[in-house]
Amino acid sequence: MIFVLPAYIANATPVISVKIIGRSTPLDRGMYAWDNKRILGDGKTVEGLISGILVGALSGIPIYFLMDIFRNVFQPLVLSIGAMIGDILGSFVKRRIGLERGRPLPPLDQLGFLISSLFFSYILYGLPAWASLDTFAALLVITFFLHLSTNYIAYFLRLKDRPY
Ligand code: CTP
Ligand code: MG
């Protein structure tokens, strides 16, 4: 879980940063796709993307120096970019199947960012030392429930309009 912490942080940061920045520019610039639905929707913003990548990558620097789990200091950056790409692809899929921004699509909402993050890390750095079918399965299960519960907490703290 420490290995994927940058991905978790990258995924969670936009919820808070967009509130702090107080300004949000949709990544799709309000444009519609061939199906007359938004390409991504207002839930994916430039500010959220940049802050997520930055905070996720920075969070990995102390981990890199304290623990021997990353191949180099840029691996957390790769994990963060991978997480944001997965999240954006998830919204693209949700819009194509007709789900409005903010509607839930489990388990894509909870796991898409993680799988994409690990995929990009794998492409660049290969399998991490902890990799096995068991640890991967455990990570998916833990992340699913962690994502659900942290989103409910964000909802109670009025950081999110919806609990998912
Ligand atoms: N967010 C953002 N930019 C991103 C990702 C997230 O600004 N690249 C912010 C948005 O305010 C978004 C919130 O984080 O509403 C929660 O993200 P998420 O649940 O992924 O978005 P949804 O609003 O649920 O939209 P979608 O249905 O497209 O997933
Ligand atoms: Mg959502």
mmCIF file of N, CA and C in Angstrom, residues 49-138:
data_model
loop_
_atom_site.group_PDB
_atom_site.id
_atom_site.type_symbol
_atom_site.label_atom_id
_atom_site.label_comp_id
_atom_site.label_asym_id
_atom_site.label_seq_id
_atom_site.Cartn_x
_atom_site.Cartn_y
_atom_site.Cartn_z
ATOM 1 N N LEU A 49 -5.982 17.720 -12.536
ATOM 2 C CA LEU A 49 -4.961 16.866 -13.147
ATOM 3 C C LEU A 49 -3.561 17.276 -12.713
ATOM 4 N N ILE A 50 -3.253 18.568 -12.852
ATOM 5 C CA ILE A 50 -1.898 19.050 -12.538
ATOM 6 C C ILE A 50 -1.600 18.893 -11.045
ATOM 7 N N SER A 51 -2.547 19.291 -10.193
ATOM 8 C CA SER A 51 -2.306 19.194 -8.746
ATOM 9 C C SER A 51 -2.188 17.736 -8.313
ATOM 10 N N GLY A 52 -2.982 16.866 -8.898
ATOM 11 C CA GLY A 52 -2.919 15.444 -8.555
ATOM 12 C C GLY A 52 -1.564 14.853 -8.888
ATOM 13 N N ILE A 53 -1.060 15.156 -10.083
ATOM 14 C CA ILE A 53 0.248 14.633 -10.493
ATOM 15 C C ILE A 53 1.350 15.199 -9.593
ATOM 16 N N LEU A 54 1.282 16.511 -9.345
ATOM 17 C CA LEU A 54 2.318 17.169 -8.529
ATOM 18 C C LEU A 54 2.357 16.630 -7.108
ATOM 19 N N VAL A 55 1.207 16.634 -6.443
ATOM 20 C CA VAL A 55 1.173 16.215 -5.029
ATOM 21 C C VAL A 55 1.487 14.723 -4.916
ATOM 22 N N GLY A 56 0.978 13.926 -5.860
ATOM 23 C CA GLY A 56 1.270 12.493 -5.851
ATOM 24 C C GLY A 56 2.758 12.225 -6.006
ATOM 25 N N ALA A 57 3.387 12.917 -6.966
ATOM 26 C CA ALA A 57 4.824 12.727 -7.220
ATOM 27 C C ALA A 57 5.646 13.187 -6.029
ATOM 28 N N LEU A 58 5.288 14.347 -5.449
ATOM 29 C CA LEU A 58 6.036 14.881 -4.304
ATOM 30 C C LEU A 58 5.910 13.976 -3.089
ATOM 31 N N SER A 59 4.737 13.376 -2.930
ATOM 32 C CA SER A 59 4.523 12.496 -1.769
ATOM 33 C C SER A 59 5.463 11.289 -1.812
ATOM 34 N N GLY A 60 5.889 10.937 -2.999
ATOM 35 C CA GLY A 60 6.761 9.777 -3.142
ATOM 36 C C GLY A 60 8.212 10.048 -2.791
ATOM 37 N N ILE A 61 8.604 11.321 -2.763
ATOM 38 C CA ILE A 61 10.016 11.648 -2.516
ATOM 39 C C ILE A 61 10.471 11.203 -1.122
ATOM 40 N N PRO A 62 9.744 11.577 -0.030
ATOM 41 C CA PRO A 62 10.167 11.061 1.283
ATOM 42 C C PRO A 62 10.117 9.533 1.350
ATOM 43 N N ILE A 63 9.126 8.932 0.676
ATOM 44 C CA ILE A 63 9.039 7.462 0.696
ATOM 45 C C ILE A 63 10.275 6.868 0.020
ATOM 46 N N TYR A 64 10.681 7.491 -1.085
ATOM 47 C CA TYR A 64 11.860 7.010 -1.818
ATOM 48 C C TYR A 64 13.102 7.018 -0.932
ATOM 49 N N PHE A 65 13.261 8.096 -0.144
ATOM 50 C CA PHE A 65 14.469 8.197 0.671
ATOM 51 C C PHE A 65 14.395 7.398 1.969
ATOM 52 N N LEU A 66 13.180 7.095 2.407
ATOM 53 C CA LEU A 66 13.030 6.360 3.672
ATOM 54 C C LEU A 66 12.953 4.854 3.472
ATOM 55 N N MET A 67 12.427 4.450 2.319
ATOM 56 C CA MET A 67 12.207 3.024 2.099
ATOM 57 C C MET A 67 12.771 2.604 0.753
ATOM 58 N N ASP A 68 13.007 1.326 0.629
ATOM 59 C CA ASP A 68 13.600 0.823 -0.607
ATOM 60 C C ASP A 68 12.514 0.137 -1.444
ATOM 61 N N ILE A 69 11.480 0.915 -1.853
ATOM 62 C CA ILE A 69 10.421 0.260 -2.627
ATOM 63 C C ILE A 69 10.308 0.780 -4.061
ATOM 64 N N PHE A 70 10.833 1.966 -4.328
ATOM 65 C CA PHE A 70 10.769 2.497 -5.692
ATOM 66 C C PHE A 70 12.092 2.289 -6.407
ATOM 67 N N ARG A 71 12.007 2.075 -7.718
ATOM 68 C CA ARG A 71 13.218 1.868 -8.514
ATOM 69 C C ARG A 71 14.036 3.147 -8.609
ATOM 70 N N ASN A 72 13.346 4.281 -8.762
ATOM 71 C CA ASN A 72 14.019 5.573 -8.703
ATOM 72 C C ASN A 72 13.014 6.625 -8.240
ATOM 73 N N VAL A 73 13.491 7.852 -8.104
ATOM 74 C CA VAL A 73 12.675 8.908 -7.492
ATOM 75 C C VAL A 73 11.521 9.347 -8.418
ATOM 76 N N PHE A 74 11.585 8.914 -9.685
ATOM 77 C CA PHE A 74 10.524 9.282 -10.632
ATOM 78 C C PHE A 74 9.391 8.263 -10.682
ATOM 79 N N GLN A 75 9.578 7.113 -10.052
ATOM 80 C CA GLN A 75 8.518 6.105 -10.098
ATOM 81 C C GLN A 75 7.192 6.631 -9.497
ATOM 82 N N PRO A 76 7.235 7.383 -8.383
ATOM 83 C CA PRO A 76 5.980 7.950 -7.876
ATOM 84 C C PRO A 76 5.306 8.906 -8.870
ATOM 85 N N LEU A 77 6.117 9.602 -9.664
ATOM 86 C CA LEU A 77 5.552 10.469 -10.706
ATOM 87 C C LEU A 77 4.818 9.631 -11.745
ATOM 88 N N VAL A 78 5.439 8.515 -12.136
ATOM 89 C CA VAL A 78 4.820 7.601 -13.105
ATOM 90 C C VAL A 78 3.522 7.018 -12.528
ATOM 91 N N LEU A 79 3.572 6.620 -11.258
ATOM 92 C CA LEU A 79 2.376 6.079 -10.600
ATOM 93 C C LEU A 79 1.257 7.130 -10.568
ATOM 94 N N SER A 80 1.630 8.389 -10.321
ATOM 95 C CA SER A 80 0.632 9.469 -10.234
ATOM 96 C C SER A 80 0.027 9.774 -11.598
ATOM 97 N N ILE A 81 0.888 9.861 -12.628
ATOM 98 C CA ILE A 81 0.386 10.120 -13.983
ATOM 99 C C ILE A 81 -0.513 8.960 -14.411
ATOM 100 N N GLY A 82 -0.080 7.738 -14.121
ATOM 101 C CA GLY A 82 -0.891 6.553 -14.456
ATOM 102 C C GLY A 82 -2.250 6.595 -13.784
ATOM 103 N N ALA A 83 -2.269 7.014 -12.521
ATOM 104 C CA ALA A 83 -3.534 7.103 -11.782
ATOM 105 C C ALA A 83 -4.466 8.121 -12.420
ATOM 106 N N MET A 84 -3.920 9.274 -12.794
ATOM 107 C CA MET A 84 -4.763 10.324 -13.385
ATOM 108 C C MET A 84 -5.278 9.903 -14.772
ATOM 109 N N ILE A 85 -4.440 9.212 -15.542
ATOM 110 C CA ILE A 85 -4.877 8.728 -16.860
ATOM 111 C C ILE A 85 -6.020 7.721 -16.693
ATOM 112 N N GLY A 86 -5.874 6.817 -15.731
ATOM 113 C CA GLY A 86 -6.925 5.825 -15.483
ATOM 114 C C GLY A 86 -8.234 6.467 -15.079
ATOM 115 N N ASP A 87 -8.144 7.485 -14.234
ATOM 116 C CA ASP A 87 -9.325 8.209 -13.767
ATOM 117 C C ASP A 87 -10.021 8.911 -14.943
ATOM 118 N N ILE A 88 -9.206 9.510 -15.816
ATOM 119 C CA ILE A 88 -9.753 10.217 -16.981
ATOM 120 C C ILE A 88 -10.392 9.221 -17.963
ATOM 121 N N LEU A 89 -9.701 8.104 -18.195
ATOM 122 C CA LEU A 89 -10.267 7.065 -19.072
ATOM 123 C C LEU A 89 -11.590 6.543 -18.510
ATOM 124 N N GLY A 90 -11.650 6.421 -17.193
ATOM 125 C CA GLY A 90 -12.882 5.969 -16.534
ATOM 126 C C GLY A 90 -14.036 6.906 -16.821
ATOM 127 N N SER A 91 -13.777 8.208 -16.746
ATOM 128 C CA SER A 91 -14.831 9.187 -17.038
ATOM 129 C C SER A 91 -15.229 9.119 -18.509
ATOM 130 N N PHE A 92 -14.233 8.906 -19.371
ATOM 131 C CA PHE A 92 -14.528 8.777 -20.799
ATOM 132 C C PHE A 92 -15.484 7.605 -21.033
ATOM 133 N N VAL A 93 -15.201 6.481 -20.391
ATOM 134 C CA VAL A 93 -16.060 5.289 -20.527
ATOM 135 C C VAL A 93 -17.459 5.568 -19.961
ATOM 136 N N LYS A 94 -17.504 6.220 -18.791
ATOM 137 C CA LYS A 94 -18.799 6.517 -18.155
ATOM 138 C C LYS A 94 -19.664 7.411 -19.047
ATOM 139 N N ARG A 95 -19.057 8.414 -19.655
ATOM 140 C CA ARG A 95 -19.830 9.297 -20.540
ATOM 141 C C ARG A 95 -20.325 8.526 -21.762
ATOM 142 N N ARG A 96 -19.495 7.629 -22.291
ATOM 143 C CA ARG A 96 -19.890 6.883 -23.504
ATOM 144 C C ARG A 96 -21.059 5.939 -23.228
ATOM 145 N N ILE A 97 -21.155 5.424 -21.987
ATOM 146 C CA ILE A 97 -22.291 4.537 -21.707
ATOM 147 C C ILE A 97 -23.467 5.332 -21.129
ATOM 148 N N GLY A 98 -23.356 6.663 -21.180
ATOM 149 C CA GLY A 98 -24.497 7.505 -20.854
ATOM 150 C C GLY A 98 -24.638 7.902 -19.396
ATOM 151 N N LEU A 99 -23.610 7.656 -18.584
ATOM 152 C CA LEU A 99 -23.672 8.067 -17.181
ATOM 153 C C LEU A 99 -23.240 9.526 -17.059
ATOM 154 N N GLU A 100 -24.065 10.332 -16.388
ATOM 155 C CA GLU A 100 -23.730 11.738 -16.175
ATOM 156 C C GLU A 100 -22.545 11.851 -15.221
ATOM 157 N N ARG A 101 -21.899 13.018 -15.239
ATOM 158 C CA ARG A 101 -20.784 13.290 -14.340
ATOM 159 C C ARG A 101 -21.227 13.063 -12.875
ATOM 160 N N GLY A 102 -20.420 12.282 -12.176
ATOM 161 C CA GLY A 102 -20.683 12.049 -10.760
ATOM 162 C C GLY A 102 -21.526 10.817 -10.476
ATOM 163 N N ARG A 103 -22.094 10.208 -11.529
ATOM 164 C CA ARG A 103 -22.855 8.973 -11.292
ATOM 165 C C ARG A 103 -21.867 7.833 -11.026
ATOM 166 N N PRO A 104 -22.239 6.904 -10.172
ATOM 167 C CA PRO A 104 -21.293 5.841 -9.820
ATOM 168 C C PRO A 104 -21.220 4.721 -10.854
ATOM 169 N N LEU A 105 -20.047 4.169 -11.032
ATOM 170 C CA LEU A 105 -19.869 2.959 -11.838
ATOM 171 C C LEU A 105 -18.839 2.067 -11.151
ATOM 172 N N PRO A 106 -19.294 1.318 -10.146
ATOM 173 C CA PRO A 106 -18.359 0.401 -9.488
ATOM 174 C C PRO A 106 -18.096 -0.813 -10.362
ATOM 175 N N PRO A 107 -16.931 -1.424 -10.313
ATOM 176 C CA PRO A 107 -15.759 -1.013 -9.535
ATOM 177 C C PRO A 107 -14.793 -0.117 -10.300
ATOM 178 N N LEU A 108 -15.249 0.413 -11.461
ATOM 179 C CA LEU A 108 -14.356 1.277 -12.252
ATOM 180 C C LEU A 108 -13.928 2.513 -11.450
ATOM 181 N N ASP A 109 -14.888 3.153 -10.751
ATOM 182 C CA ASP A 109 -14.570 4.346 -9.955
ATOM 183 C C ASP A 109 -13.508 4.060 -8.902
ATOM 184 N N GLN A 110 -13.564 2.886 -8.302
ATOM 185 C CA GLN A 110 -12.683 2.574 -7.183
ATOM 186 C C GLN A 110 -11.345 2.008 -7.625
ATOM 187 N N LEU A 111 -11.310 1.313 -8.773
ATOM 188 C CA LEU A 111 -10.103 0.559 -9.129
ATOM 189 C C LEU A 111 -9.431 0.996 -10.429
ATOM 190 N N GLY A 112 -10.130 1.736 -11.279
ATOM 191 C CA GLY A 112 -9.572 2.134 -12.574
ATOM 192 C C GLY A 112 -8.254 2.866 -12.428
ATOM 193 N N PHE A 113 -8.207 3.827 -11.503
ATOM 194 C CA PHE A 113 -6.984 4.616 -11.305
ATOM 195 C C PHE A 113 -5.815 3.738 -10.857
ATOM 196 N N LEU A 114 -6.111 2.768 -9.998
ATOM 197 C CA LEU A 114 -5.051 1.909 -9.438
ATOM 198 C C LEU A 114 -4.480 0.972 -10.505
ATOM 199 N N ILE A 115 -5.368 0.349 -11.264
ATOM 200 C CA ILE A 115 -4.920 -0.589 -12.298
ATOM 201 C C ILE A 115 -4.097 0.147 -13.352
ATOM 202 N N SER A 116 -4.567 1.334 -13.749
ATOM 203 C CA SER A 116 -3.828 2.133 -14.723
ATOM 204 C C SER A 116 -2.471 2.554 -14.159
ATOM 205 N N SER A 117 -2.447 2.964 -12.903
ATOM 206 C CA SER A 117 -1.206 3.378 -12.248
ATOM 207 C C SER A 117 -0.184 2.233 -12.241
ATOM 208 N N LEU A 118 -0.637 1.054 -11.841
ATOM 209 C CA LEU A 118 0.257 -0.103 -11.799
ATOM 210 C C LEU A 118 0.693 -0.524 -13.197
ATOM 211 N N PHE A 119 -0.197 -0.349 -14.165
ATOM 212 C CA PHE A 119 0.136 -0.694 -15.548
ATOM 213 C C PHE A 119 1.292 0.174 -16.059
ATOM 214 N N PHE A 120 1.189 1.478 -15.840
ATOM 215 C CA PHE A 120 2.243 2.371 -16.314
ATOM 216 C C PHE A 120 3.563 2.111 -15.583
ATOM 217 N N SER A 121 3.476 1.827 -14.291
ATOM 218 C CA SER A 121 4.675 1.505 -13.531
ATOM 219 C C SER A 121 5.308 0.218 -14.063
ATOM 220 N N TYR A 122 4.461 -0.753 -14.385
ATOM 221 C CA TYR A 122 4.955 -2.032 -14.919
ATOM 222 C C TYR A 122 5.646 -1.844 -16.261
ATOM 223 N N ILE A 123 5.036 -1.031 -17.136
ATOM 224 C CA ILE A 123 5.611 -0.798 -18.465
ATOM 225 C C ILE A 123 7.018 -0.191 -18.348
ATOM 226 N N LEU A 124 7.180 0.755 -17.434
ATOM 227 C CA LEU A 124 8.472 1.439 -17.315
ATOM 228 C C LEU A 124 9.472 0.736 -16.407
ATOM 229 N N TYR A 125 8.972 0.085 -15.352
ATOM 230 C CA TYR A 125 9.895 -0.433 -14.338
ATOM 231 C C TYR A 125 9.770 -1.938 -14.100
ATOM 232 N N GLY A 126 8.835 -2.587 -14.759
ATOM 233 C CA GLY A 126 8.633 -4.020 -14.525
ATOM 234 C C GLY A 126 7.868 -4.278 -13.239
ATOM 235 N N LEU A 127 7.811 -5.532 -12.859
ATOM 236 C CA LEU A 127 7.055 -5.907 -11.655
ATOM 237 C C LEU A 127 7.782 -5.450 -10.394
ATOM 238 N N PRO A 128 7.045 -4.898 -9.417
ATOM 239 C CA PRO A 128 7.681 -4.559 -8.142
ATOM 240 C C PRO A 128 8.004 -5.821 -7.339
ATOM 241 N N ALA A 129 8.887 -5.670 -6.356
ATOM 242 C CA ALA A 129 9.364 -6.831 -5.584
ATOM 243 C C ALA A 129 8.230 -7.562 -4.873
ATOM 244 N N TRP A 130 7.184 -6.831 -4.482
ATOM 245 C CA TRP A 130 6.092 -7.431 -3.713
ATOM 246 C C TRP A 130 5.074 -8.138 -4.606
ATOM 247 N N ALA A 131 5.250 -8.050 -5.922
ATOM 248 C CA ALA A 131 4.217 -8.515 -6.841
ATOM 249 C C ALA A 131 3.970 -10.017 -6.749
ATOM 250 N N SER A 132 2.711 -10.369 -6.560
ATOM 251 C CA SER A 132 2.256 -11.752 -6.692
ATOM 252 C C SER A 132 0.749 -11.658 -6.910
ATOM 253 N N LEU A 133 0.148 -12.754 -7.317
ATOM 254 C CA LEU A 133 -1.293 -12.728 -7.556
ATOM 255 C C LEU A 133 -2.039 -12.407 -6.256
ATOM 256 N N ASP A 134 -1.554 -12.944 -5.149
ATOM 257 C CA ASP A 134 -2.188 -12.729 -3.842
ATOM 258 C C ASP A 134 -2.130 -11.268 -3.413
ATOM 259 N N THR A 135 -0.930 -10.674 -3.488
ATOM 260 C CA THR A 135 -0.796 -9.284 -3.034
ATOM 261 C C THR A 135 -1.588 -8.346 -3.950
ATOM 262 N N PHE A 136 -1.613 -8.661 -5.243
ATOM 263 C CA PHE A 136 -2.364 -7.836 -6.187
ATOM 264 C C PHE A 136 -3.861 -7.919 -5.875
ATOM 265 N N ALA A 137 -4.356 -9.137 -5.639
ATOM 266 C CA ALA A 137 -5.775 -9.319 -5.320
ATOM 267 C C ALA A 137 -6.128 -8.608 -4.019
ATOM 268 N N ALA A 138 -5.245 -8.735 -3.029
ATOM 269 C CA ALA A 138 -5.490 -8.073 -1.738
ATOM 270 C C ALA A 138 -5.533 -6.559 -1.920
#
